GROMACS .gro file of C-alpha atoms in nm:
model
  438
    1GLU     CA    1  -1.876  -1.238  -4.464
    2PRO     CA    2  -2.035  -1.081  -4.155
    3ILE     CA    3  -1.989  -0.709  -4.096
    4SER     CA    4  -1.941  -0.541  -3.762
    5LEU     CA    5  -2.152  -0.276  -3.594
    6GLN     CA    6  -1.888  -0.013  -3.666
    7GLN     CA    7  -1.896  -0.103  -4.035
    8VAL     CA    8  -2.272  -0.071  -4.042
    9MET     CA    9  -2.248   0.274  -3.886
   10HIS     CA   10  -1.947   0.417  -4.072
   11GLY     CA   11  -1.938   0.211  -4.394
   12TRP     CA   12  -1.702  -0.050  -4.536
   13SER     CA   13  -1.543  -0.173  -4.858
   14ASP     CA   14  -1.572  -0.530  -4.988
   15ALA     CA   15  -1.310  -0.751  -5.153
   16SER     CA   16  -1.376  -0.599  -5.496
   17GLY     CA   17  -1.304  -0.249  -5.367
   18LYS     CA   18  -1.664  -0.132  -5.376
   19ILE     CA   19  -1.739   0.118  -5.101
   20HIS     CA   20  -2.062   0.076  -4.907
   21GLU     CA   21  -2.183   0.380  -4.721
   22GLY     CA   22  -2.280   0.341  -4.360
   23LEU     CA   23  -2.594   0.447  -4.182
   24ASN     CA   24  -2.437   0.771  -4.061
   25ARG     CA   25  -2.385   0.889  -4.418
   26ALA     CA   26  -2.706   0.743  -4.557
   27LEU     CA   27  -2.916   0.918  -4.292
   28LYS     CA   28  -2.724   1.247  -4.283
   29ILE     CA   29  -3.004   1.501  -4.275
   30PRO     CA   30  -2.940   1.870  -4.192
   31GLY     CA   31  -3.067   1.951  -3.844
   32PHE     CA   32  -3.083   1.588  -3.733
   33ALA     CA   33  -2.828   1.372  -3.552
   34ALA     CA   34  -2.816   0.993  -3.576
   35TYR     CA   35  -2.773   0.815  -3.245
   36TRP     CA   36  -2.714   0.439  -3.250
   37THR     CA   37  -2.772   0.231  -2.942
   38MET     CA   38  -2.930  -0.092  -2.829
   39PRO     CA   39  -3.311  -0.070  -2.803
   40ILE     CA   40  -3.341  -0.195  -2.445
   41ALA     CA   41  -3.051   0.024  -2.326
   42ASN     CA   42  -3.212   0.325  -2.491
   43ARG     CA   43  -3.549   0.259  -2.328
   44VAL     CA   44  -3.392   0.209  -1.986
   45ASN     CA   45  -3.189   0.529  -2.025
   46MET     CA   46  -3.500   0.728  -2.124
   47ALA     CA   47  -3.697   0.586  -1.834
   48ASN     CA   48  -3.423   0.667  -1.583
   49THR     CA   49  -3.312   1.010  -1.702
   50GLY     CA   50  -3.555   1.135  -1.968
   51SER     CA   51  -3.271   1.181  -2.218
   52LYS     CA   52  -3.281   1.007  -2.555
   53THR     CA   53  -2.902   0.972  -2.568
   54LEU     CA   54  -2.641   0.810  -2.346
   55LEU     CA   55  -2.526   1.152  -2.224
   56GLY     CA   56  -2.741   1.458  -2.172
   57ILE     CA   57  -2.808   1.778  -1.983
   58ARG     CA   58  -3.118   1.867  -1.785
   59VAL     CA   59  -3.184   2.243  -1.765
   60PHE     CA   60  -3.405   2.376  -1.483
   61GLY     CA   61  -3.607   2.696  -1.500
   62GLU     CA   62  -3.951   2.853  -1.474
   63ASN     CA   63  -4.034   3.036  -1.797
   64LEU     CA   64  -4.056   2.807  -2.101
   65LYS     CA   65  -3.937   3.077  -2.339
   66VAL     CA   66  -3.627   3.158  -2.131
   67LEU     CA   67  -3.569   2.787  -2.068
   68GLY     CA   68  -3.563   2.719  -2.442
   69LYS     CA   69  -3.328   3.011  -2.505
   70VAL     CA   70  -3.082   2.895  -2.237
   71SER     CA   71  -3.094   2.537  -2.365
   72ASN     CA   72  -3.014   2.647  -2.721
   73GLN     CA   73  -2.722   2.858  -2.594
   74ILE     CA   74  -2.577   2.562  -2.405
   75ALA     CA   75  -2.619   2.338  -2.712
   76ARG     CA   76  -2.435   2.591  -2.933
   77ALA     CA   77  -2.154   2.620  -2.676
   78LEU     CA   78  -2.112   2.242  -2.673
   79GLN     CA   79  -2.072   2.224  -3.052
   80ALA     CA   80  -1.722   2.372  -3.022
   81VAL     CA   81  -1.611   2.128  -2.750
   82ARG     CA   82  -1.367   1.860  -2.862
   83GLY     CA   83  -1.538   1.522  -2.865
   84THR     CA   84  -1.891   1.648  -2.934
   85GLY     CA   85  -2.077   1.451  -3.198
   86SER     CA   86  -2.402   1.644  -3.169
   87ALA     CA   87  -2.582   1.855  -2.911
   88ILE     CA   88  -2.950   1.922  -2.978
   89ALA     CA   89  -3.187   2.085  -2.731
   90ASN     CA   90  -3.555   2.002  -2.717
   91GLN     CA   91  -3.762   2.299  -2.833
   92THR     CA   92  -3.987   2.423  -2.555
   93LEU     CA   93  -4.207   2.625  -2.796
   94GLY     CA   94  -4.331   2.560  -3.148
   95GLY     CA   95  -4.634   2.336  -3.098
   96TYR     CA   96  -4.986   2.431  -3.208
   97TYR     CA   97  -5.305   2.357  -3.022
   98LEU     CA   98  -5.670   2.373  -3.120
   99ASP     CA   99  -5.842   2.574  -2.848
  100ILE     CA  100  -6.221   2.567  -2.813
  101HIS     CA  101  -6.354   2.818  -2.558
  102VAL     CA  102  -6.724   2.776  -2.479
  103ASN     CA  103  -6.916   3.099  -2.435
  104ARG     CA  104  -7.134   3.013  -2.138
  105LEU     CA  105  -7.364   3.311  -2.183
  106ASN     CA  106  -7.445   3.226  -2.545
  107ALA     CA  107  -7.485   2.856  -2.458
  108ALA     CA  108  -7.729   2.943  -2.177
  109ARG     CA  109  -7.946   3.142  -2.420
  110TYR     CA  110  -8.006   2.821  -2.613
  111GLY     CA  111  -8.062   2.613  -2.298
  112LEU     CA  112  -7.720   2.444  -2.312
  113THR     CA  113  -7.466   2.394  -2.037
  114GLN     CA  114  -7.092   2.392  -2.085
  115ALA     CA  115  -7.081   2.016  -2.009
  116ALA     CA  116  -7.339   1.947  -2.285
  117VAL     CA  117  -7.136   2.140  -2.541
  118GLN     CA  118  -6.814   1.963  -2.436
  119ARG     CA  119  -6.982   1.622  -2.474
  120ILE     CA  120  -7.067   1.710  -2.835
  121ILE     CA  121  -6.708   1.824  -2.898
  122THR     CA  122  -6.567   1.504  -2.742
  123MET     CA  123  -6.794   1.283  -2.953
  124ALA     CA  124  -6.734   1.466  -3.280
  125ILE     CA  125  -6.354   1.505  -3.257
  126GLY     CA  126  -6.227   1.241  -3.016
  127GLY     CA  127  -6.490   0.975  -3.069
  128ASP     CA  128  -6.751   0.823  -2.841
  129PRO     CA  129  -6.799   0.446  -2.783
  130VAL     CA  130  -7.153   0.345  -2.876
  131SER     CA  131  -7.131  -0.034  -2.877
  132THR     CA  132  -6.902  -0.338  -2.865
  133MET     CA  133  -6.834  -0.591  -3.139
  134VAL     CA  134  -6.806  -0.952  -3.021
  135LEU     CA  135  -6.576  -1.188  -3.211
  136GLY     CA  136  -6.538  -1.514  -3.023
  137LEU     CA  137  -6.355  -1.432  -2.700
  138GLN     CA  138  -6.246  -1.092  -2.832
  139ARG     CA  139  -6.424  -0.763  -2.772
  140PHE     CA  140  -6.377  -0.454  -2.988
  141PRO     CA  141  -6.527  -0.114  -2.895
  142ILE     CA  142  -6.715   0.072  -3.170
  143ASN     CA  143  -6.644   0.444  -3.168
  144VAL     CA  144  -6.834   0.706  -3.364
  145ARG     CA  145  -6.693   1.044  -3.466
  146TYR     CA  146  -6.700   1.287  -3.760
  147PHE     CA  147  -6.511   1.225  -4.081
  148ARG     CA  148  -6.161   1.371  -4.097
  149ASN     CA  149  -6.257   1.633  -4.356
  150LEU     CA  150  -6.533   1.758  -4.123
  151ARG     CA  151  -6.309   1.785  -3.814
  152GLY     CA  152  -5.981   1.883  -3.978
  153SER     CA  153  -6.027   2.259  -3.999
  154VAL     CA  154  -6.157   2.542  -3.787
  155THR     CA  155  -6.415   2.636  -4.053
  156GLU     CA  156  -6.569   2.291  -4.058
  157LEU     CA  157  -6.572   2.263  -3.679
  158LYS     CA  158  -6.761   2.590  -3.652
  159GLN     CA  159  -7.039   2.426  -3.858
  160LEU     CA  160  -7.071   2.130  -3.619
  161PRO     CA  161  -7.447   2.098  -3.545
  162ILE     CA  162  -7.568   2.091  -3.184
  163ALA     CA  163  -7.921   1.995  -3.082
  164THR     CA  164  -8.085   2.225  -2.829
  165PRO     CA  165  -8.342   2.118  -2.565
  166ASN     CA  166  -8.629   2.276  -2.765
  167GLY     CA  167  -8.553   2.064  -3.072
  168THR     CA  168  -8.372   2.319  -3.287
  169PHE     CA  169  -8.016   2.295  -3.414
  170ILE     CA  170  -7.736   2.547  -3.385
  171THR     CA  171  -7.371   2.538  -3.486
  172LEU     CA  172  -7.073   2.508  -3.256
  173GLY     CA  173  -6.940   2.844  -3.379
  174MET     CA  174  -7.249   3.013  -3.230
  175VAL     CA  175  -7.161   2.909  -2.872
  176ALA     CA  176  -6.780   2.866  -2.884
  177ASN     CA  177  -6.469   3.047  -3.002
  178ILE     CA  178  -6.242   2.813  -3.203
  179HIS     CA  179  -5.883   2.902  -3.299
  180TYR     CA  180  -5.527   2.769  -3.315
  181SER     CA  181  -5.272   2.889  -3.056
  182ALA     CA  182  -4.896   2.839  -3.017
  183GLY     CA  183  -4.768   2.647  -2.718
  184PRO     CA  184  -4.505   2.404  -2.598
  185PRO     CA  185  -4.484   2.071  -2.782
  186GLU     CA  186  -4.392   1.902  -2.454
  187ILE     CA  187  -4.357   2.012  -2.092
  188ASP     CA  188  -4.124   1.809  -1.871
  189SER     CA  189  -4.084   1.839  -1.497
  190GLN     CA  190  -3.839   1.709  -1.240
  191ASP     CA  191  -3.864   1.762  -0.864
  192ALA     CA  192  -4.164   1.994  -0.916
  193MET     CA  193  -3.961   2.217  -1.151
  194THR     CA  194  -3.996   2.271  -1.525
  195VAL     CA  195  -3.701   2.122  -1.716
  196ASN     CA  196  -3.574   2.089  -2.070
  197TYR     CA  197  -3.336   1.828  -2.210
  198ILE     CA  198  -3.027   1.857  -2.430
  199ASN     CA  199  -2.939   1.531  -2.605
  200ILE     CA  200  -2.563   1.487  -2.660
  201THR     CA  201  -2.362   1.232  -2.856
  202THR     CA  202  -1.984   1.211  -2.816
  203THR     CA  203  -1.696   1.069  -3.016
  204THR     CA  204  -1.471   1.010  -2.716
  205GLY     CA  205  -1.464   0.735  -2.457
  206ASN     CA  206  -1.342   0.961  -2.175
  207THR     CA  207  -1.678   1.085  -2.048
  208VAL     CA  208  -1.538   1.255  -1.738
  209GLY     CA  209  -1.281   1.450  -1.940
  210TYR     CA  210  -1.544   1.553  -2.195
  211VAL     CA  211  -1.781   1.678  -1.923
  212ARG     CA  212  -1.496   1.880  -1.769
  213ARG     CA  213  -1.429   2.051  -2.105
  214ALA     CA  214  -1.800   2.102  -2.167
  215ASN     CA  215  -1.853   2.268  -1.828
  216ALA     CA  216  -1.567   2.507  -1.902
  217ALA     CA  217  -1.724   2.596  -2.238
  218VAL     CA  218  -2.067   2.656  -2.084
  219ARG     CA  219  -1.922   2.878  -1.811
  220GLY     CA  220  -1.734   3.080  -2.071
  221HIS     CA  221  -2.013   3.130  -2.326
  222VAL     CA  222  -2.347   3.101  -2.143
  223ASN     CA  223  -2.474   3.347  -1.886
  224LEU     CA  224  -2.737   3.161  -1.685
  225PRO     CA  225  -3.018   3.387  -1.558
  226ALA     CA  226  -3.107   3.384  -1.191
  227GLY     CA  227  -3.311   3.078  -1.103
  228TYR     CA  228  -3.185   2.871  -1.399
  229THR     CA  229  -2.935   2.587  -1.365
  230TYR     CA  230  -2.838   2.260  -1.531
  231GLU     CA  231  -2.707   1.916  -1.443
  232TRP     CA  232  -2.554   1.627  -1.637
  233ILE     CA  233  -2.758   1.310  -1.667
  234GLY     CA  234  -2.713   0.970  -1.822
  235LEU     CA  235  -2.371   0.807  -1.830
  236TYR     CA  236  -2.192   1.084  -1.638
  237LYS     CA  237  -2.441   1.068  -1.353
  238GLN     CA  238  -2.401   0.691  -1.340
  239ILE     CA  239  -2.023   0.739  -1.319
  240GLN     CA  240  -2.068   0.982  -1.030
  241GLN     CA  241  -2.294   0.738  -0.846
  242ALA     CA  242  -2.049   0.453  -0.905
  243ASN     CA  243  -1.757   0.664  -0.779
  244ALA     CA  244  -1.954   0.748  -0.466
  245ARG     CA  245  -2.008   0.378  -0.399
  246LEU     CA  246  -1.646   0.294  -0.474
  247LYS     CA  247  -1.527   0.559  -0.227
  248LEU     CA  248  -1.703   0.350   0.036
  249ALA     CA  249  -1.635   0.003  -0.105
  250VAL     CA  250  -1.257   0.030  -0.163
  251PRO     CA  251  -1.165   0.151   0.190
  252LEU     CA  252  -1.404  -0.106   0.336
  253VAL     CA  253  -1.236  -0.386   0.140
  254LEU     CA  254  -0.890  -0.273   0.253
  255LEU     CA  255  -1.013  -0.251   0.613
  256LEU     CA  256  -1.154  -0.604   0.599
  257ILE     CA  257  -0.827  -0.731   0.448
  258PHE     CA  258  -0.635  -0.560   0.728
  259ILE     CA  259  -0.856  -0.716   0.995
  260LEU     CA  260  -0.830  -1.066   0.845
  261LEU     CA  261  -0.453  -1.035   0.812
  262PHE     CA  262  -0.420  -0.914   1.169
  263VAL     CA  263  -0.630  -1.208   1.293
  264SER     CA  264  -0.411  -1.443   1.088
  265THR     CA  265  -0.068  -1.299   1.177
  266GLY     CA  266  -0.129  -1.123   1.509
  267SER     CA  267   0.120  -0.848   1.423
  268VAL     CA  268   0.061  -0.504   1.274
  269GLY     CA  269   0.410  -0.503   1.125
  270ARG     CA  270   0.348  -0.829   0.942
  271VAL     CA  271   0.014  -0.698   0.817
  272LEU     CA  272   0.178  -0.384   0.676
  273GLY     CA  273   0.444  -0.599   0.510
  274VAL     CA  274   0.182  -0.818   0.342
  275LEU     CA  275  -0.019  -0.512   0.236
  276LEU     CA  276   0.284  -0.396   0.039
  277SER     CA  277   0.177  -0.659  -0.214
  278VAL     CA  278  -0.115  -0.434  -0.313
  279PRO     CA  279   0.097  -0.152  -0.465
  280PHE     CA  280   0.315  -0.418  -0.630
  281GLY     CA  281   0.006  -0.537  -0.816
  282LEU     CA  282  -0.118  -0.184  -0.889
  283VAL     CA  283   0.204  -0.113  -1.082
  284GLY     CA  284   0.125  -0.373  -1.345
  285ALA     CA  285  -0.247  -0.295  -1.343
  286ILE     CA  286  -0.194   0.075  -1.421
  287TRP     CA  287   0.059   0.005  -1.695
  288THR     CA  288  -0.174  -0.250  -1.854
  289LEU     CA  289  -0.463  -0.002  -1.853
  290TYR     CA  290  -0.233   0.259  -2.007
  291PHE     CA  291  -0.117   0.035  -2.292
  292LEU     CA  292  -0.471  -0.088  -2.367
  293HIS     CA  293  -0.611   0.270  -2.350
  294TYR     CA  294  -0.872   0.173  -2.091
  295HIS     CA  295  -1.025   0.440  -1.869
  296LEU     CA  296  -1.116   0.384  -1.507
  297SER     CA  297  -1.462   0.233  -1.485
  298VAL     CA  298  -1.663   0.018  -1.249
  299ALA     CA  299  -1.539  -0.299  -1.421
  300VAL     CA  300  -1.178  -0.182  -1.389
  301TRP     CA  301  -1.223  -0.105  -1.020
  302VAL     CA  302  -1.377  -0.447  -0.962
  303GLY     CA  303  -1.071  -0.601  -1.129
  304ILE     CA  304  -0.841  -0.392  -0.910
  305ILE     CA  305  -1.025  -0.501  -0.595
  306ALA     CA  306  -0.996  -0.866  -0.700
  307LEU     CA  307  -0.628  -0.810  -0.779
  308SER     CA  308  -0.574  -0.668  -0.430
  309GLY     CA  309  -0.713  -0.986  -0.277
  310LEU     CA  310  -0.492  -1.210  -0.493
  311SER     CA  311  -0.181  -1.002  -0.424
  312VAL     CA  312  -0.240  -1.011  -0.049
  313GLU     CA  313  -0.297  -1.385  -0.065
  314MET     CA  314   0.034  -1.443  -0.244
  315GLY     CA  315   0.214  -1.212  -0.002
  316LEU     CA  316   0.066  -1.391   0.297
  317VAL     CA  317   0.173  -1.732   0.168
  318LEU     CA  318   0.523  -1.600   0.098
  319LEU     CA  319   0.539  -1.466   0.452
  320LEU     CA  320   0.436  -1.810   0.578
  321TYR     CA  321   0.723  -1.974   0.384
  322LEU     CA  322   0.970  -1.720   0.522
  323ASP     CA  323   0.845  -1.777   0.877
  324VAL     CA  324   0.875  -2.155   0.841
  325SER     CA  325   1.231  -2.124   0.710
  326PHE     CA  326   1.318  -1.875   0.987
  327GLN     CA  327   1.176  -2.095   1.265
  328GLN     CA  328   1.350  -2.404   1.128
  329ALA     CA  329   1.683  -2.221   1.118
  330ARG     CA  330   1.636  -2.099   1.475
  331LYS     CA  331   1.544  -2.449   1.587
  332ASP     CA  332   1.861  -2.587   1.426
  333GLY     CA  333   2.075  -2.311   1.575
  334ARG     CA  334   2.155  -2.153   1.240
  335LEU     CA  335   2.074  -1.790   1.330
  336ARG     CA  336   2.401  -1.684   1.491
  337ASN     CA  337   2.485  -1.403   1.250
  338LYS     CA  338   2.355  -1.199   0.957
  339ARG     CA  339   2.488  -1.444   0.702
  340GLU     CA  340   2.289  -1.731   0.846
  341LEU     CA  341   1.979  -1.510   0.864
  342PHE     CA  342   2.028  -1.425   0.498
  343ASP     CA  343   2.055  -1.796   0.413
  344ALA     CA  344   1.733  -1.875   0.603
  345VAL     CA  345   1.541  -1.599   0.423
  346TYR     CA  346   1.689  -1.706   0.092
  347ILE     CA  347   1.580  -2.067   0.141
  348GLY     CA  348   1.225  -1.960   0.228
  349ALA     CA  349   1.199  -1.738  -0.079
  350VAL     CA  350   1.340  -2.006  -0.311
  351ARG     CA  351   1.094  -2.266  -0.181
  352ARG     CA  352   0.809  -2.029  -0.270
  353ILE     CA  353   0.912  -1.975  -0.634
  354ARG     CA  354   0.756  -2.294  -0.772
  355PRO     CA  355   0.413  -2.276  -0.598
  356GLN     CA  356   0.386  -1.902  -0.663
  357THR     CA  357   0.469  -1.959  -1.030
  358MET     CA  358   0.199  -2.223  -1.052
  359THR     CA  359  -0.052  -1.994  -0.880
  360VAL     CA  360   0.017  -1.700  -1.112
  361CYS     CA  361   0.028  -1.914  -1.427
  362ALA     CA  362  -0.306  -2.077  -1.344
  363ALA     CA  363  -0.465  -1.734  -1.295
  364LEU     CA  364  -0.310  -1.590  -1.612
  365ILE     CA  365  -0.413  -1.889  -1.823
  366GLY     CA  366  -0.771  -1.847  -1.704
  367LEU     CA  367  -0.786  -1.468  -1.741
  368THR     CA  368  -0.589  -1.401  -2.062
  369PRO     CA  369  -0.858  -1.532  -2.304
  370LEU     CA  370  -1.094  -1.269  -2.160
  371LEU     CA  371  -0.887  -0.998  -2.331
  372TRP     CA  372  -1.034  -1.118  -2.662
  373ALA     CA  373  -1.387  -1.163  -2.532
  374LYS     CA  374  -1.660  -1.046  -2.770
  375GLY     CA  375  -2.036  -1.042  -2.771
  376ALA     CA  376  -2.266  -0.941  -2.489
  377GLY     CA  377  -2.061  -0.838  -2.186
  378GLY     CA  378  -1.728  -0.873  -2.367
  379SER     CA  379  -1.628  -0.511  -2.311
  380VAL     CA  380  -1.693  -0.543  -1.938
  381MET     CA  381  -1.499  -0.869  -1.909
  382ARG     CA  382  -1.194  -0.724  -2.090
  383ARG     CA  383  -1.178  -0.428  -1.852
  384LEU     CA  384  -1.221  -0.656  -1.553
  385ALA     CA  385  -0.946  -0.897  -1.659
  386ALA     CA  386  -0.686  -0.644  -1.782
  387PRO     CA  387  -0.576  -0.504  -1.441
  388MET     CA  388  -0.570  -0.852  -1.290
  389ILE     CA  389  -0.342  -0.989  -1.564
  390GLY     CA  390  -0.090  -0.705  -1.550
  391GLY     CA  391  -0.106  -0.679  -1.174
  392LEU     CA  392  -0.043  -1.049  -1.113
  393ALA     CA  393   0.268  -1.038  -1.333
  394THR     CA  394   0.429  -0.749  -1.146
  395ALA     CA  395   0.314  -0.873  -0.805
  396PHE     CA  396   0.476  -1.211  -0.877
  397VAL     CA  397   0.815  -1.055  -0.954
  398LEU     CA  398   0.819  -0.774  -0.699
  399GLU     CA  399   0.699  -0.988  -0.409
  400LEU     CA  400   0.980  -1.239  -0.460
  401LEU     CA  401   1.236  -0.959  -0.485
  402VAL     CA  402   1.119  -0.701  -0.230
  403LEU     CA  403   0.932  -0.886   0.045
  404PRO     CA  404   1.222  -1.124   0.133
  405ALA     CA  405   1.456  -0.824   0.149
  406LEU     CA  406   1.217  -0.638   0.381
  407TYR     CA  407   1.177  -0.954   0.589
  408PHE     CA  408   1.555  -0.981   0.621
  409ILE     CA  409   1.583  -0.616   0.731
  410ALA     CA  410   1.303  -0.655   0.986
  411MET     CA  411   1.446  -0.976   1.133
  412GLN     CA  412   1.795  -0.833   1.138
  413TRP     CA  413   1.669  -0.543   1.346
  414THR     CA  414   1.477  -0.783   1.574
  415LEU     CA  415   1.785  -1.002   1.633
  416ARG     CA  416   2.034  -0.716   1.653
  417LYS     CA  417   2.113  -0.784   2.020
  418GLU     CA  418   2.184  -1.152   1.953
  419PHE     CA  419   2.410  -1.063   1.658
  420ASN     CA  420   2.604  -0.817   1.871
  421THR     CA  421   2.712  -1.082   2.124
  422PRO     CA  422   3.081  -1.189   2.120
  423ALA     CA  423   2.992  -1.543   2.017
  424ALA     CA  424   2.795  -1.420   1.718
  425THR     CA  425   3.076  -1.181   1.625
  426ASN     CA  426   3.336  -1.461   1.631
  427ASP     CA  427   3.114  -1.683   1.417
  428THR     CA  428   3.044  -1.417   1.154
  429ASP     CA  429   3.304  -1.546   0.914
  430SER     CA  430   3.262  -1.916   0.998
  431PRO     CA  431   3.117  -2.146   0.731
  432THR     CA  432   2.747  -2.210   0.752
  433LYS     CA  433   2.602  -2.543   0.846
  434GLU     CA  434   2.426  -2.778   0.614
  435GLY     CA  435   2.148  -2.599   0.431
  436GLY     CA  436   2.305  -2.258   0.494
  437THR     CA  437   2.399  -2.207   0.129
  438VAL     CA  438   2.195  -2.295  -0.174
   0.00000   0.00000   0.00000
């Protein structure tokens, strides 16, 4: 029986009751945090942000020692934030380097230049290509350097022989000072400033809410020195960029819908009436997201934008049916009072029930299977389809109930002078003509 990714991470029990520990427990090492992600996604995230996790913090500063201290303080403050899985800062100090400083004066006494001594050091420690091995179409360089036991310690390196121009040999320790020194294991920079990274894993899906709590914790427990600051990177930064684009895309979509509706109807009032279909659909979309515990994301917003287009389309077609019924009643002389206007609106709404039901059912039948989509892209498809499914259901009901009523009120106000005439008043209680009641 196949096991899921969550079972691999957190463990599972088989049919016999035997408990299998997951990777999180098997690799639980003090001081280390396991972070599970897809290889390509991890590489892309590291290339874009420099962080090894999906969410991280980039700390800016000048002094590496102070930068490391501030980063560790922020990481400790984040440990107490609800939803934090781990928060580990990269250590700016702690690396060791082998420093070889050539004494130019001593080297000159033996007829050596600094470049000559450095060539010997490069050949002995790093290796120097002396030839190439040919194997068919392949070429392999042949490098020569000292054995590991001769270049693995300061004492042995000091005994490295160097030939002088007069034919004698001296040791490297006679013309160079060799020692180990502490330094940074890695120096990162961003925008010409030295930075350090804090890698964060979370146990919550609400990234924006977690970042809000984390910022409050950092402000309360960390005193940033002058010239030092931090910013969130990774998923949170992507959310900010997506929100910035959506702030432009959503109003632009609504503006285009307004323009197209105005070109189609030629009336601002009719456009506003059709646009009421959008909040009708948003009612079901928001409730569906609430029941499924989905947070607002780019996929959800795309679904809401598509829902807005479908809701407006259904509202426009309903308006067309109401207009056709209204014009036919006027042509037949059946708009002499409010009762006959009500009958005309009623007939138009009833005629729209069947085609609107077919339209909504076709969309729901096509979208509902996406709620159980799995595999690559399944999570995105579920969040795209959920607001459309719930929104279409409420838009279908509310449009048939509210829009005809608003249409009746608007037309009643438009024809108020005709209804106030004596003839219309005398005919108020008269029976309607054929087609007046359904």
